[in-house]
Amino acid sequence: NAGVTQTPKFQVLKTGQSMTLQCAQDMNHNSMYWYRQDPGMGLRLIYYSASEGTTDKGEVPNGYNVSRLNKREFSLRLESAAPSQTSVYFCASSEVERGAALQETQYFGPGTRLLVL
Amino acid sequence: QKEVEQNSGPLSVPEGAIASLNCTYSDRVSQSFFWYRQYSGKSPELIMSIYSNGDKEDGRFTAQLNKASQYVSLLIRDSQPSDSATYLCAVNGRNYGQNFVFGPGTRLSVLP
């Protein structure tokens, strides 16, 4: 049980190049997320997918696209990278437990460090 | 837009002391509250979740929630140098179509 995996771990791009960050989870979770983390800014939501076949914008979606390929995989694409997209990108997944209280816990992947020159 | 606020720190405590980390949130409909620990260069890992007013204890960690004051805290008893990390507070109100919102984190340093 690997949890949430991300590839690549590190990437250097030149301005204008494109790339896709891959994320997969083996916990059978319905919801998946992409965050970016910048110094002093905490985690900011880029896109999320509540279930297979659905995606929604988060707080900072500009410059990114996503694909929920199947229940396991959620990819993030940078079509034309900019220096402002230099960041650490985390993928996460979660499952909602509907009991006496609505409970949902996110589990994070190891992250992708992206440098755009 | 929900906001989650934390003191950025660093918060320095001596080994064996109690570390107290605080978090306030602006959206009253938030229902779930989480504390994550993040070591430098690593991903966040869940320490505690709390959904009801009051205290919740798990080992050396106690989470406290006061929804009326929109305040959640994390106490770490008998702090160890291995507790030195950044602690992220997160809130969630999925019933209302909202997602997780994270605070900027508080950096804790436990001095030997």
XYZ file of C-alpha atoms in Angstrom:
229
model
C 0.000 0.000 0.000
C 1.962 2.993 -1.321
C -0.638 5.646 -0.435
C -0.257 8.687 -2.694
C 2.598 8.721 -5.178
C 3.828 11.585 -7.347
C 6.203 11.825 -10.289
C 8.585 13.397 -10.917
C 10.200 14.379 -7.625
C 12.147 17.253 -9.187
C 11.863 19.122 -12.460
C 13.556 22.117 -14.038
C 11.753 23.825 -16.903
C 12.452 26.798 -19.096
C 9.818 29.491 -19.445
C 7.223 28.431 -22.008
C 7.847 24.689 -21.726
C 5.034 22.343 -20.808
C 4.910 19.384 -18.489
C 2.519 17.083 -16.656
C 2.770 16.160 -13.007
C 1.435 12.702 -12.267
C -0.372 11.564 -9.130
C -1.813 8.194 -8.188
C -3.426 6.801 -5.049
C -4.167 3.223 -4.076
C -6.565 3.908 -1.198
C -9.697 3.840 -3.374
C -10.462 7.449 -2.452
C -12.999 9.423 -4.431
C -11.542 12.884 -3.905
C -8.167 14.093 -5.123
C -6.461 17.475 -4.922
C -3.548 19.472 -6.266
C -1.895 22.088 -4.064
C 1.081 24.352 -4.412
C 3.160 25.449 -1.463
C 5.239 28.587 -1.469
C 7.280 30.007 1.431
C 5.040 31.854 3.888
C 1.917 31.077 1.851
C 0.886 27.720 3.188
C -0.863 25.245 0.908
C -3.063 26.728 -1.792
C -5.567 24.630 -3.705
C -5.114 24.612 -7.478
C -7.757 22.100 -8.588
C -9.693 19.280 -7.040
C -11.740 16.324 -8.169
C -14.592 15.160 -5.972
C -15.033 11.969 -7.981
C -13.959 10.304 -11.199
C -14.980 12.415 -14.151
C -15.353 15.703 -12.264
C -12.906 18.526 -11.668
C -13.270 21.981 -10.140
C -11.119 25.044 -9.756
C -9.567 25.910 -6.453
C -8.008 29.124 -5.229
C -5.195 29.452 -7.806
C -6.143 27.618 -11.044
C -4.729 30.040 -13.623
C -2.004 28.515 -15.769
C -2.937 24.932 -14.922
C -5.168 22.186 -16.257
C -6.058 18.853 -14.721
C -7.305 15.452 -15.799
C -8.943 12.843 -13.604
C -7.927 9.899 -15.731
C -9.647 7.314 -13.537
C -10.343 6.844 -9.858
C -6.660 6.319 -9.077
C -4.970 9.025 -11.154
C -5.151 12.822 -11.183
C -2.673 14.742 -13.335
C -1.735 18.426 -13.362
C -0.541 20.068 -16.557
C 1.374 23.281 -17.062
C 0.849 24.266 -20.692
C 3.333 27.160 -20.764
C 5.427 27.328 -17.620
C 6.210 30.685 -16.025
C 8.729 31.558 -13.284
C 5.765 32.325 -10.988
C 4.931 28.621 -11.093
C 8.173 27.718 -9.340
C 6.879 25.928 -6.265
C 6.435 22.627 -4.505
C 3.372 20.764 -5.741
C 1.500 18.307 -3.546
C -1.180 15.881 -4.562
C -3.606 14.620 -1.937
C -6.542 12.259 -1.738
C -9.371 11.841 0.738
C -12.507 9.914 1.519
C -15.539 11.229 3.335
C -16.851 9.229 6.275
C -20.473 10.080 6.853
C -21.139 9.229 10.446
C -22.302 11.301 13.378
C -20.087 14.054 11.997
C -18.839 14.532 8.490
C -15.246 13.367 8.624
C -12.739 13.722 5.854
C -8.986 13.371 6.107
C -6.492 14.223 3.409
C -3.396 12.154 2.715
C -0.518 13.758 0.877
C 1.998 12.561 -1.653
C 5.723 13.315 -1.292
C 5.602 16.383 -3.521
C 7.182 17.600 -6.754
C 9.713 20.424 -6.643
C 9.444 22.518 -9.798
C 11.844 25.245 -10.855
C 10.948 27.390 -13.857
C 13.826 29.427 -15.244
C -13.354 32.971 1.031
C -12.392 31.273 4.255
C -9.294 32.373 6.015
C -7.236 30.425 8.453
C -4.693 32.292 10.503
C -1.731 31.096 12.512
C 1.262 32.771 14.071
C 4.173 32.063 11.742
C 6.640 31.714 14.592
C 9.167 30.487 15.137
C 7.876 29.277 18.456
C 10.741 28.067 20.606
C 10.217 25.875 23.662
C 12.674 23.923 25.797
C 12.648 20.138 25.694
C 10.035 18.721 28.047
C 7.859 21.839 28.015
C 4.332 22.236 26.628
C 4.111 23.767 23.179
C 0.871 25.606 22.415
C -0.078 26.259 18.799
C -3.072 28.392 17.907
C -5.305 28.782 14.885
C -8.302 30.982 14.136
C -10.677 30.685 11.213
C -13.144 33.099 9.722
C -15.851 30.855 8.240
C -18.457 29.861 10.814
C -19.738 26.957 8.711
C -16.438 25.090 8.968
C -17.094 21.641 10.377
C -13.834 19.741 10.433
C -10.489 20.807 11.797
C -7.076 19.267 11.349
C -3.515 19.652 12.487
C -0.742 18.535 10.153
C 2.965 18.329 10.887
C 5.421 19.090 8.104
C 9.134 18.483 8.403
C 11.389 20.557 6.177
C 11.363 19.184 2.639
C 8.641 16.652 3.407
C 4.906 16.427 2.847
C 2.302 17.233 5.514
C 1.270 14.347 7.746
C -1.913 14.284 9.802
C -1.527 14.519 13.571
C -5.019 15.205 14.830
C -8.537 15.789 13.602
C -11.341 17.280 15.678
C -14.996 17.816 14.838
C -16.729 18.699 18.125
C -16.204 21.400 20.695
C -13.883 20.477 23.519
C -10.656 18.575 23.849
C -9.378 15.524 22.018
C -6.272 13.765 23.273
C -3.939 11.402 21.437
C -0.744 10.556 23.233
C 1.246 13.730 23.835
C -1.064 15.744 21.581
C -4.290 17.489 22.568
C -6.474 19.371 20.129
C -8.930 21.927 21.474
C -11.867 23.328 19.514
C -14.111 26.271 20.342
C -16.517 26.875 17.468
C -18.147 29.878 19.146
C -14.778 31.632 19.245
C -13.701 30.114 15.916
C -10.544 28.897 17.523
C -8.643 25.627 17.436
C -5.395 24.837 19.206
C -2.848 22.063 19.491
C -0.958 21.319 22.697
C 2.155 19.186 22.618
C 3.152 17.894 26.049
C 6.690 16.834 26.929
C 8.001 18.426 23.730
C 10.897 16.636 22.064
C 13.470 17.931 19.561
C 11.853 15.572 17.049
C 8.688 17.689 17.318
C 10.540 20.565 15.645
C 8.598 21.141 12.441
C 6.006 23.395 10.875
C 2.455 22.759 12.058
C -0.367 23.451 9.635
C -3.941 24.082 10.705
C -6.630 23.148 8.177
C -10.406 23.587 8.159
C -13.056 22.025 5.975
C -16.751 22.669 5.391
C -17.619 20.175 2.687
C -21.321 20.200 3.466
C -21.383 23.660 2.016
C -19.318 22.883 -1.065
C -16.177 24.208 0.470
C -12.834 22.533 0.560
C -9.862 22.341 2.804
C -8.250 25.659 3.594
C -4.824 25.639 5.207
C -3.211 28.207 7.419
C 0.327 29.407 6.681
C 1.771 27.212 9.427
C 3.647 27.804 12.668
C 7.280 26.798 12.857
C 8.067 25.078 16.160
C 11.583 24.664 17.474
C 12.155 22.447 20.514
C 15.496 23.224 22.089
C 17.476 20.373 23.729
